[in-house]
XYZ file of C-alpha atoms in Angstrom:
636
model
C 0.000 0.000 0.000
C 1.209 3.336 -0.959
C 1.998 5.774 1.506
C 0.271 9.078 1.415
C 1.552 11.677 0.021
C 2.632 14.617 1.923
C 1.297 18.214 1.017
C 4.294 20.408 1.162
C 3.473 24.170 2.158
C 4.831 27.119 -0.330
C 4.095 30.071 1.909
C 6.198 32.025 -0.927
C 3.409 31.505 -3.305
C 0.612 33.035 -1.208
C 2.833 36.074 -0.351
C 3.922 36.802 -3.670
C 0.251 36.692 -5.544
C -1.027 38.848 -2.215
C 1.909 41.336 -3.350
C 0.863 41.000 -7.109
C -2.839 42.109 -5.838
C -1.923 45.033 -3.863
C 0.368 46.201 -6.853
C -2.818 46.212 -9.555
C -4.881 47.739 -7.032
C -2.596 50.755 -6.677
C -2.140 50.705 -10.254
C -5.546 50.853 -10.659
C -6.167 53.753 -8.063
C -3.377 55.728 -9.950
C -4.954 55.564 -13.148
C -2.417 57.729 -15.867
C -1.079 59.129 -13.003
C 1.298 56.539 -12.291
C 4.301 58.841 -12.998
C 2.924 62.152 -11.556
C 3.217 62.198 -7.691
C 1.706 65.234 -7.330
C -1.710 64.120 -8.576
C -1.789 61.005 -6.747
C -3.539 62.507 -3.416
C -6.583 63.095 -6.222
C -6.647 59.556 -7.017
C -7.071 58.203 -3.336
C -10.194 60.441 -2.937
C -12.919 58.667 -0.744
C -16.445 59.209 -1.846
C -18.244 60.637 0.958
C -22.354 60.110 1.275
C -24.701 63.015 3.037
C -24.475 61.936 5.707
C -20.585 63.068 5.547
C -21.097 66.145 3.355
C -23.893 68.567 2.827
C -27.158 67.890 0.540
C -30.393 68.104 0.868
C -32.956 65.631 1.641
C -36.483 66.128 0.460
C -39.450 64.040 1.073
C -42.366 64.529 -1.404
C -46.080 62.828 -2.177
C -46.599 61.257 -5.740
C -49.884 61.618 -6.822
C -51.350 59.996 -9.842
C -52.987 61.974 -12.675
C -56.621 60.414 -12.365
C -55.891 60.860 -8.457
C -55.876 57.955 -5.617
C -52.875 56.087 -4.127
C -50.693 55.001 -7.060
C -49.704 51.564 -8.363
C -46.510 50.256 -7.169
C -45.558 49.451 -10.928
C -45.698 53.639 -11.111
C -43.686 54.273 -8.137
C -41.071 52.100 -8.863
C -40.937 53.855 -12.524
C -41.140 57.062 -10.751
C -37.901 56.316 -8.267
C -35.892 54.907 -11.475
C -36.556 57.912 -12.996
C -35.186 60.116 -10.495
C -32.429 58.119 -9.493
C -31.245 58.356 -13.191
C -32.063 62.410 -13.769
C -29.862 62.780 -10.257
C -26.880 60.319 -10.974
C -26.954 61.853 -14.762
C -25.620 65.469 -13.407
C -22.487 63.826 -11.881
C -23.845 63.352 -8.605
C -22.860 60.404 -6.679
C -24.436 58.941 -3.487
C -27.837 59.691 -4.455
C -30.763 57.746 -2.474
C -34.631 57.512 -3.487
C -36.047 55.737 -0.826
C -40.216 54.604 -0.884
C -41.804 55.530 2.265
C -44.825 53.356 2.598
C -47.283 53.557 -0.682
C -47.204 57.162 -1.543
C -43.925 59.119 0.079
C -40.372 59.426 -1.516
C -37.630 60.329 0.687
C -34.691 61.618 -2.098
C -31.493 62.455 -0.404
C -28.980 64.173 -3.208
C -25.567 64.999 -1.245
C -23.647 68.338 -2.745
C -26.540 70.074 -3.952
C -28.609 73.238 -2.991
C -32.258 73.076 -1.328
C -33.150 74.418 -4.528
C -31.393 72.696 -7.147
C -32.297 69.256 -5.550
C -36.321 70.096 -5.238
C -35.835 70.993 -9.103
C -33.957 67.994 -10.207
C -36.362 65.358 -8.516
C -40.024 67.068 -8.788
C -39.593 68.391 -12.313
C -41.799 66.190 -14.751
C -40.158 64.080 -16.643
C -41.556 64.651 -20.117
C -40.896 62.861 -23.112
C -39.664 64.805 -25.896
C -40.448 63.693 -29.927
C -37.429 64.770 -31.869
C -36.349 64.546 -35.828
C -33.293 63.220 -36.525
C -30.917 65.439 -38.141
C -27.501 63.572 -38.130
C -26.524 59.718 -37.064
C -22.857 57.944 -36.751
C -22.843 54.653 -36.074
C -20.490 53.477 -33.425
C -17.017 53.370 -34.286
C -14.948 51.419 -31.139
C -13.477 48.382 -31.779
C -15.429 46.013 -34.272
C -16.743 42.621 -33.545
C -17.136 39.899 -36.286
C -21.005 40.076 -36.920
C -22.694 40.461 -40.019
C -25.469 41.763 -37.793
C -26.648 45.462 -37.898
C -26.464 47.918 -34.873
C -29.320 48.392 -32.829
C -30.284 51.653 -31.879
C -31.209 52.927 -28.300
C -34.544 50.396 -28.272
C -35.033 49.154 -31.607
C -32.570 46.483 -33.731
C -31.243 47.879 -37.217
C -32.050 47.266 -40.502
C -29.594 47.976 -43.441
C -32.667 48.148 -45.749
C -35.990 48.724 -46.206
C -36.621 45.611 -48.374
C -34.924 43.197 -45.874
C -35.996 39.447 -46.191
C -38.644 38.140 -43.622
C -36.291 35.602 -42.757
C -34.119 37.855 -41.162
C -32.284 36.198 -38.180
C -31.638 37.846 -34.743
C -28.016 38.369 -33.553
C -26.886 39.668 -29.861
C -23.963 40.648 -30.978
C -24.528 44.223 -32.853
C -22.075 45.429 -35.512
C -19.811 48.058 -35.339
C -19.992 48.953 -39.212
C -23.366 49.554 -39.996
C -24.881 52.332 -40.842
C -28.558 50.836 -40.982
C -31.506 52.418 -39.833
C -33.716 51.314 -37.193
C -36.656 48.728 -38.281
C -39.023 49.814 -35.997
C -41.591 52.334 -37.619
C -44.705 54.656 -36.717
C -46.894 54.494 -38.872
C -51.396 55.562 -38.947
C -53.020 53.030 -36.164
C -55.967 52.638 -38.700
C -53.377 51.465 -41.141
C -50.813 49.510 -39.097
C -51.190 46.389 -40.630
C -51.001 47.729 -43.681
C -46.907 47.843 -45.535
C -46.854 51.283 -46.048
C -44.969 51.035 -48.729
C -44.330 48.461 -51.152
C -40.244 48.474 -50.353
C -40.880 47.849 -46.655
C -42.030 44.578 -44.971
C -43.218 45.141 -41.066
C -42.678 41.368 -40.492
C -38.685 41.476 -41.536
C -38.185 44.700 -38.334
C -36.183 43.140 -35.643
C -36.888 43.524 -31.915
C -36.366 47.094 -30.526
C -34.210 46.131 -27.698
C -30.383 46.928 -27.953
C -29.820 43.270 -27.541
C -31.159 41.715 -30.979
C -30.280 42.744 -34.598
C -30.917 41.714 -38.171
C -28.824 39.893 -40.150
C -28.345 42.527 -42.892
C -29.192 41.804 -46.904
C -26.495 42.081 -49.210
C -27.360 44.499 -51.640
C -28.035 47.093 -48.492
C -24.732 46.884 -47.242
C -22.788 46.885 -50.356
C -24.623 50.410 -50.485
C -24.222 51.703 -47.342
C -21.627 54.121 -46.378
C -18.605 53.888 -44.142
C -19.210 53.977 -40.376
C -17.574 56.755 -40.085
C -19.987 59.040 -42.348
C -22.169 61.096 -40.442
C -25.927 60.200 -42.357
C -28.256 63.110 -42.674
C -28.405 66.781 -43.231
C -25.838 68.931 -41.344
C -26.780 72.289 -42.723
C -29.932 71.674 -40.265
C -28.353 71.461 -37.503
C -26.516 74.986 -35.563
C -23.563 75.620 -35.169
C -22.978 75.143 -31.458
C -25.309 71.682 -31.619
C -22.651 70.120 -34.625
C -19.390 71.246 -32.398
C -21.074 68.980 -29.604
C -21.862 66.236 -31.980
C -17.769 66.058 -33.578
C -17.220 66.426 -30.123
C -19.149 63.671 -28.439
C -17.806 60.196 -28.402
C -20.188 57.401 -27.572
C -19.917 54.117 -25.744
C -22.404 51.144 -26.452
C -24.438 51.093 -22.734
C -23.320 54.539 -22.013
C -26.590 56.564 -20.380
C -24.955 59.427 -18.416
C -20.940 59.803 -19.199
C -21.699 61.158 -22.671
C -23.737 64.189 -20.795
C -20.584 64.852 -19.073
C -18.292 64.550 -21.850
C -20.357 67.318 -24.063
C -21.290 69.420 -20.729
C -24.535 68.478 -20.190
C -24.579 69.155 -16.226
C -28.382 70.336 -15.971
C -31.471 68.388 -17.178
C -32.450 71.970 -19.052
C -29.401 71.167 -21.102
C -30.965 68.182 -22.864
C -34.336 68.234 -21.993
C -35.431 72.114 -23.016
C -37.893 71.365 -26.028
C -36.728 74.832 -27.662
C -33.408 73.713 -28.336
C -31.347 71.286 -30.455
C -29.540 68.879 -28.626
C -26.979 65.401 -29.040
C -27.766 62.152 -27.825
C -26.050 58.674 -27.760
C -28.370 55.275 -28.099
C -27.147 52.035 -26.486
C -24.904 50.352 -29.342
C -22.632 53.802 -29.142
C -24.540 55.456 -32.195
C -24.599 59.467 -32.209
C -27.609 61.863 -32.938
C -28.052 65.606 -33.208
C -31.866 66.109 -32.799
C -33.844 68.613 -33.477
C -36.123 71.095 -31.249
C -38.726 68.655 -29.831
C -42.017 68.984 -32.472
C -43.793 67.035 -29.753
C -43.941 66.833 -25.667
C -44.279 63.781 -23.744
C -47.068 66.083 -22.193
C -49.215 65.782 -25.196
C -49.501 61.719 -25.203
C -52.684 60.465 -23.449
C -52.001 56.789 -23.473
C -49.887 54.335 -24.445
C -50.703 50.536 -24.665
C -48.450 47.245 -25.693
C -50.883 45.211 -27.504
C -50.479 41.960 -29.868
C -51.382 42.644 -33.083
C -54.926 40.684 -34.373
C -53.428 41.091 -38.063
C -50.100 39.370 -37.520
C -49.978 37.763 -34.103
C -46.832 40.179 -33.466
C -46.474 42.847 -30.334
C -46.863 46.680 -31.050
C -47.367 49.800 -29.288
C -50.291 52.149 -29.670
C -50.017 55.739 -28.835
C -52.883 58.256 -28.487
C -52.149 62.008 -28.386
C -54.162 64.969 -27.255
C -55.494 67.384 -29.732
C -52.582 69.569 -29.606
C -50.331 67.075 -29.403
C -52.336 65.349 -32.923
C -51.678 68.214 -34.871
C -48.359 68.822 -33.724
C -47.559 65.056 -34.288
C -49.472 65.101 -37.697
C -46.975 67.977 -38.991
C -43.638 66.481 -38.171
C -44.982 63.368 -39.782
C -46.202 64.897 -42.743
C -42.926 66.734 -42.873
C -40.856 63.826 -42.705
C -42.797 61.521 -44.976
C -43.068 63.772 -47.985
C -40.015 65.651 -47.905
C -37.929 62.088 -47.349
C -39.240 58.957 -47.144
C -41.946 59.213 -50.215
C -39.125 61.535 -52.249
C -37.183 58.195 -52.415
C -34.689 59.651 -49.978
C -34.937 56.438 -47.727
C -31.940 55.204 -49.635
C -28.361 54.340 -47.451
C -26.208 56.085 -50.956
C -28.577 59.843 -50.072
C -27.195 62.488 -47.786
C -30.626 62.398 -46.217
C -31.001 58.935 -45.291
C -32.061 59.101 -41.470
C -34.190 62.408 -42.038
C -37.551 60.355 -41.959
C -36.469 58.802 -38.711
C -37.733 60.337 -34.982
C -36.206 59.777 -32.271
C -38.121 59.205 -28.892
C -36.199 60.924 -26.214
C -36.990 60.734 -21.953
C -33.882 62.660 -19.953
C -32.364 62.838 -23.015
C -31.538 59.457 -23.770
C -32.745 58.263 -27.169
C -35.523 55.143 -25.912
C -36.693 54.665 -29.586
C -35.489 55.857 -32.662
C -38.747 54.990 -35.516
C -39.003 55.590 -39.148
C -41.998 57.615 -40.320
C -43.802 55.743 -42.964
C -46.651 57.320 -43.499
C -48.483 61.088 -42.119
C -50.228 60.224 -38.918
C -52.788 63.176 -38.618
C -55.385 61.429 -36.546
C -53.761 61.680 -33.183
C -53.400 58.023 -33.226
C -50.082 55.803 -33.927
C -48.651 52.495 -33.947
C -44.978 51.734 -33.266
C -44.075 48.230 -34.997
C -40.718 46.507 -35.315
C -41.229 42.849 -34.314
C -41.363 43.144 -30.543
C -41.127 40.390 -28.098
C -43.691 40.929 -25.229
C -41.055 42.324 -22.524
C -40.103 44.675 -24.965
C -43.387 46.591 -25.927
C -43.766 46.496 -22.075
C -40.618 48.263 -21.478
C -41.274 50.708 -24.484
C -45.213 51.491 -23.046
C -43.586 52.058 -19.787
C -41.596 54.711 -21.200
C -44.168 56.030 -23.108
C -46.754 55.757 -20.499
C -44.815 57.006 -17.150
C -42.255 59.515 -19.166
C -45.487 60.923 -20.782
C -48.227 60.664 -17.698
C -45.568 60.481 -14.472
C -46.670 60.908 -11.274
C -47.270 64.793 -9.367
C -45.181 65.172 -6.364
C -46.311 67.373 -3.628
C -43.452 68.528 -1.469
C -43.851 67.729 2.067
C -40.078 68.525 3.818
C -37.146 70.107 2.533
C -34.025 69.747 4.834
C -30.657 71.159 4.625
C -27.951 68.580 5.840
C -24.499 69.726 7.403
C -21.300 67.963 6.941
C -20.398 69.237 10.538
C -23.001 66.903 12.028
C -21.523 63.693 10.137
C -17.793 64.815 10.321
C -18.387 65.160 14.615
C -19.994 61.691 14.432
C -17.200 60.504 11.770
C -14.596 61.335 14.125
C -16.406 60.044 17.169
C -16.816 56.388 15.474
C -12.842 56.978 14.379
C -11.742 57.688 17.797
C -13.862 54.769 18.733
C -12.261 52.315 16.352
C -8.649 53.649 17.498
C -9.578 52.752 20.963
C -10.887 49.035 19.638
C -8.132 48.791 17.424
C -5.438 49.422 20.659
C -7.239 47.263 22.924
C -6.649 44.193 20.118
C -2.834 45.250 19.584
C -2.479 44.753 23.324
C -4.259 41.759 23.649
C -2.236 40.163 20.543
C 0.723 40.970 22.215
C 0.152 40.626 26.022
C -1.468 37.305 25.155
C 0.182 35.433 21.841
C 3.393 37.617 22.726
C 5.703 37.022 19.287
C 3.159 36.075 17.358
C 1.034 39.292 17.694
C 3.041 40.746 15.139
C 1.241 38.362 12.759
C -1.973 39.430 13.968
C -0.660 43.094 14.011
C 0.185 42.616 10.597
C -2.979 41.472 9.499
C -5.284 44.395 10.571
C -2.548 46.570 8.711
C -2.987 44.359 4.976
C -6.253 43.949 5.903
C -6.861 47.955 6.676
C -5.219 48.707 3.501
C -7.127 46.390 1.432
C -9.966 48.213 2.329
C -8.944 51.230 1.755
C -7.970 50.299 -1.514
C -10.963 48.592 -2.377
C -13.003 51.624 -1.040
C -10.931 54.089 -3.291
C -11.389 51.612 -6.113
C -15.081 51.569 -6.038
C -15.113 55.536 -5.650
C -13.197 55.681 -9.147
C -14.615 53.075 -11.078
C -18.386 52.718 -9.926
C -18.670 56.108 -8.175
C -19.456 54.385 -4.450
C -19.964 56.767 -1.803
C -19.272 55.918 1.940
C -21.833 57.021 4.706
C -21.315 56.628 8.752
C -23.106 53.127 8.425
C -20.445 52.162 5.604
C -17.322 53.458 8.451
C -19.575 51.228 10.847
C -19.388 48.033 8.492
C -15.219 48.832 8.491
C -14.987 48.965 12.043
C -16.544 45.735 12.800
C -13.810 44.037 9.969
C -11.407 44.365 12.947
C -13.390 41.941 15.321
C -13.434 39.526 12.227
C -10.062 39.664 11.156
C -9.219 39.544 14.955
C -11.717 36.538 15.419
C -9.588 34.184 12.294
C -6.310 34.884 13.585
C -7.520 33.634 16.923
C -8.848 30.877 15.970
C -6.064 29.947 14.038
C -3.806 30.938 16.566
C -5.367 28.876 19.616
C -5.496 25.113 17.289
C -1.894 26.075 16.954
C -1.035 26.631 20.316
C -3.054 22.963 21.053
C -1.147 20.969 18.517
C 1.745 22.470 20.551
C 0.498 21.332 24.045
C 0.406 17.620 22.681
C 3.833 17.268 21.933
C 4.159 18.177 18.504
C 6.947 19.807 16.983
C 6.163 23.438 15.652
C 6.139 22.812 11.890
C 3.967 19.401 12.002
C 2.025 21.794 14.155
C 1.234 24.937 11.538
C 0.175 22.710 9.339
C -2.227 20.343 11.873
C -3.649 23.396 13.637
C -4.655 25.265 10.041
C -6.260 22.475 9.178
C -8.357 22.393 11.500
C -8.956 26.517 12.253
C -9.501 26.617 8.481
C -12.685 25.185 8.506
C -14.032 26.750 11.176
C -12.891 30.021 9.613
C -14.923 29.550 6.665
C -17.694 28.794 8.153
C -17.940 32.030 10.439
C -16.830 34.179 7.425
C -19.587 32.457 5.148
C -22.246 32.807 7.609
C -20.877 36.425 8.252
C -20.868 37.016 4.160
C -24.685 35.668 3.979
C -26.366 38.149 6.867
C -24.369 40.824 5.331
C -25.773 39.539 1.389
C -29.144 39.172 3.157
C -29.551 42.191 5.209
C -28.451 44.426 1.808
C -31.084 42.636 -0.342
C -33.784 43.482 2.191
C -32.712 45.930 3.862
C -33.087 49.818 2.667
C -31.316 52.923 2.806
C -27.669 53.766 5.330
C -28.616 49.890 6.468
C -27.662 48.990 2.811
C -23.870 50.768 3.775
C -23.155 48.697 6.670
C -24.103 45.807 4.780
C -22.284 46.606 1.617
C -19.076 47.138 3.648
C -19.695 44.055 6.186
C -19.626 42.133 3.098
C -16.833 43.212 1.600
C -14.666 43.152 4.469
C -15.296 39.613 5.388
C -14.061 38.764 1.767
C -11.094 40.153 2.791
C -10.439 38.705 6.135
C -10.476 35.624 4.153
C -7.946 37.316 1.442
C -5.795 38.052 4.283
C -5.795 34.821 6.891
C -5.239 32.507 3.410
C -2.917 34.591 1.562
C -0.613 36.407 4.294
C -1.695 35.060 7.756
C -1.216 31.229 7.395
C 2.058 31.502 4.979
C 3.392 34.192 7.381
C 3.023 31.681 10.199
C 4.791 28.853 8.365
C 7.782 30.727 7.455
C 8.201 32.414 11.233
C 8.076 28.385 12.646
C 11.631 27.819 10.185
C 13.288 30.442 12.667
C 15.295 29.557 15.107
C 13.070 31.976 17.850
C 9.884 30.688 17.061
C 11.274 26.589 15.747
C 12.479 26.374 19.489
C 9.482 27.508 21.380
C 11.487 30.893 22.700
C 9.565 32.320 26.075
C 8.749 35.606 23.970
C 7.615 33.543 20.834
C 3.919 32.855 22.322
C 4.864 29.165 21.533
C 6.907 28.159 24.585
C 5.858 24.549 25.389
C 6.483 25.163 29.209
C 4.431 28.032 29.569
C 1.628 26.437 27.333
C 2.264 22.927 29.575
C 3.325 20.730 26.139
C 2.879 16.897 27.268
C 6.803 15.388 27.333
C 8.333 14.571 24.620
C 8.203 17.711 23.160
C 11.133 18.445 20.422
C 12.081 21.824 18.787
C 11.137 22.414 15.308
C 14.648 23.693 14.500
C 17.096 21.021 14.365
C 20.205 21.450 16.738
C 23.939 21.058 15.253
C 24.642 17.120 15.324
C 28.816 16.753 16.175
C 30.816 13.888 14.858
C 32.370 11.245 17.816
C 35.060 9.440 17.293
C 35.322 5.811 18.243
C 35.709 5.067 21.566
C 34.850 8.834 23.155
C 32.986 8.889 25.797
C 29.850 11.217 26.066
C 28.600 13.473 28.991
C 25.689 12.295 29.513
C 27.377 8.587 28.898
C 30.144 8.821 31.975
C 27.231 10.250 33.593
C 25.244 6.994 33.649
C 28.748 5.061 33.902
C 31.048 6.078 36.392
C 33.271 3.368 36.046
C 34.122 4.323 32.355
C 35.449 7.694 33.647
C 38.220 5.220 35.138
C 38.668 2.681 32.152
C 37.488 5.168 29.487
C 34.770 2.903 27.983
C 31.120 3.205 27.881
């Protein structure tokens, strides 16, 4: 029988990929600024909540057009869309919180009493826009013959596609194919409008699917890089924002940044042209909105009687009818009847209208015939989630909810910096009181456990300044709480760990044989606590709601890395520290001394002692000892 093989540790190895870690993640905190020192205190910057800096928290009532409590489908459309009009200006940190079936509680940190009431109870319309100028998106291309979808409808290099189009999920980076999904006359919608154009061949309008383009449109389509449409339409200062702007498939609130968009008047004023990106990284300039979400009296996802497919109907107020019936009159005899609906034409795009909410493009439809009646159907081959999600838009960007103010309150950082300090002092004070145990206690080997808060401490950090760069995390008092309790878990492994050690040494067992015993059994125990610590923390953030959501966030990711810290640095640290001579022999100050932990007999040091050759017929001490005749004869 074969005798087990024997798992030899490489402490080196944990060390080294710990190392490897720390060095990305300060890479990654310094950004370009690796070889400027002087702009490295900007990259550590800690996102602060309001609770830390001053904002303004306002609670308001949402009432519902026909009146009544409103549906929780509506207030959960109403808190999206105020999360996203405050997180769009730049603002980080931003909470909209439901309070019971009718109250919102929005807390915007850095902003006036007055800009915040503005931001989160102005309505937020839905703005109808023609399309002056498109770009498809340019970034690095993937190998798909697909075409690229547009903000909420799939493309479609040609009007004539084949019904057997096929849907892709991967969208192309080359096309410059216009959306399939059209508005066209509800009385006529299952109608082709024209003879060119096949309703059953339009793709789904979510940014997800696309058709497979035809040959003969792409062979006629122009480069990606061509701007399609009419510039002379569009001003001068709306065309230096659209060279300007560079889009990113996904992208719903960097571009406003990039082109200055700070203020929701910048993109949402109706009297003004603006740019806009869609989700696949194409780039509009629009023109002055020729119709207000304010002017739409109901929208309704329905499946289609005709053709067993999913479409949208819209119904518009009288005002809104005529206004509606112009633009598409507009657009469908000056371009798409003129035969300008052709990829080869410098107007190609101009029929198109573009379906804006906080000015991000959430449709972008062909106009195929004058709609004059006030009513319209939106068509493209949608899947029933789809002309759900497009109705929502429709219905709650066009119809949202009232808000009646109820509180407005001003919030000082001086309040959160005295508690901030308070809970620091108070963490100093815990963090002593371990130091001295670990060292009054485990003597030599609270350095290790010294050493761990510190690389644990810093991983946090690190991790903290991380998420403030990259996903624009902002830490509150209950966040700082969630840190401070990391100590008691980091502190609770390395006893653990610590204590099996110290009973493998009791037995008898040499200090190497006994690392390796002991972490096999703390190990598992380890896990366990941190797992069952993880899963409250995972827990208590899924249910939980507002500053709770902090402490649970940052209880979560500590104990990830207390278990980073005990595996990687802890444990290997320990290993090499019992090939030393101090620790190997069980020195009084090592915290491993087998007399003062009362070791059962025989108990032999780790660290093995210098062996000297005898020659034959030498006697030994402890041999004459035992003999004391061979002192005499000088044999043993």
């Amino acid at each position: 029988m074969a005798a087990p093989t024997k798992t030899v540790p490489h402490p080196g190895r944990a060390l080294a990929a710990l190392v490897a870690l720390i060095v990305i993640m300060l890479l990654g905190a310094l950004g370009g600024d690796l070889f400027s020192p002087g702009h490295w205190h900007k990259d550590f910057k800690i996102g602060l909540g309001l609770d830390l800096s001053s904002g303004t928290q306002v609670t308001m009532k949402a009432v519902p057009p026909t009146g009544g409590i409103p549906s929780s489908a509506e207030m959960n459309e109403a808190i999206s869309i105020i999360l996203a009009r405050v997180n769009g200006t730049g603002n980080s940190g931003a909470l909209v919180q439901p309070e019971g079936s009718q109250d919102l509680t929005v807390s915007v940190p850095g902003e006036t009493s007055q800009q915040t009431v503005k931001l989160v109870s102005t309505t937020a319309y839905l703005n109808f826009r023609q399309t002056l100028l498109y770009q498809a998106y340019t970034g690095p291309a993937t190998p798909s013959a697909s075409a690229t979808p547009s903000a909420s409808a799939s493309a479609n290099p040609a009007t004539n596609a084949s019904p057997s189009a096929s849907v892709s999920a991967t969208p192309s980076t080359s096309s410059t194919a216009k959306t399939s999904a059209k508005i066209v006359p509800a009385a006529s919608a299952s109608a082709t409008p024209s003879s060119s154009a096949s309703a059953s061949a339009s793709t789904s309008p979510s940014a997800s699917a696309s058709a497979s383009p035809s040959p003969s449109a792409t062979s006629s389509a122009p480069s990606s890089s061509t701007a399609l449409g009419d510039a002379s339409l569009v001003n001068k200062a709306t065309l230096a924002l659209f060279n300007k702007l560079t889009c990113t498939p996904g992208d719903t609130t960097k571009w406003k940044q990039q082109v200055g968009y700070t203020k929701a008047n910048d993109y949402d004023n109706p009297a003004v042209q603006i740019v806009s990106c869609d989700s696949s990284g194409g780039k509009y300039a629009l023109d002055k909105a020729a119709v207000q979400g304010n002017q739409i009296s109901g929208a309704t996802a329905t499946l289609s009687s005709t053709n067993n497919e999913w479409v949208v109907n819209l119904t518009f107020k009288s005002a809104g009818a005529s206004a509606f019936g112009k633009l598409t009159s507009d657009q469908y005899n000056k371009y798409y009847a003129a035969g300008q609906d052709n990829p080869a034409t410098s107007d190609y795009w101009l029929d198109a209208t573009a379906i804006v909410l906080d000015g991000n493009i959430a449709s972008d439809d062909e106009i195929q015939g004058a709609i004059l009646g006030g009513n319209a159907q939106i068509t493209g081959n949608f899947t029933q989630a789809t002309a759900m999600q497009l109705q929502s838009v429709l219905k709650y960007g066009s119809l949202p909810l009232s808000f009646t103010i109820l509180s407005v309150d001003s919030v000082s950082a001086q309040l959160g910096r005295a508690q901030l300090n308070g809970g620091l002092i108070a963490a100093a004070i815990g963090l002593g009181l371990v130091v001295i145990y670990s060292f009054l206690y485990y003597r030599g080997l609270g350095l290790v456990s010294v050493s761990s808060l510190i690389i644990a401490g810093g991983l946090a950090m690190l991790s903290v300044v991380l998420l403030t760069k990259y996903q624009h995390f902002t830490l509150e008092l209950s966040g700082i709480a969630g840190l401070i309790v990391a100590i008691g878990i980091t502190a609770d492994s390395f006893v653990v760990f610590f204590e099996r050690l110290r009973d493998e040494v009791r037995e008898g067992k040499q200090l190497r044989p006994a690392v390796e015993a002991g972490w096999k059994r703390a190990r598992r125990t380890i896990l366990v606590s941190d797992t069952v610590s993880f899963l409250a923390a995972l827990l208590l953030y899924y249910f939980s709601i507002g500053e709770v959501k902090g402490f649970a966030y940052t209880l979560g990711l500590t104990t990830l890395i207390d278990i980073l810290v005990v595996f990687s640095f802890t444990k290997p640290m320990v290993t090499l520290l019992a090939r030393t001579r101090f620790y190997g022999n069980g020195a009084p100050l090592s915290g491993l001394d087998p007399a003062r932990l009362g070791a059962r007999a025989p108990w032999r040091s780790s660290v093995p002692r210098a062996t000297v050759k005898r020659r034959p017929g030498t006697v030994t001490r402890s041999a004459a000892t035992r003999n004391p005749a061979a002192r005499d004869t000088g044999e043993a």
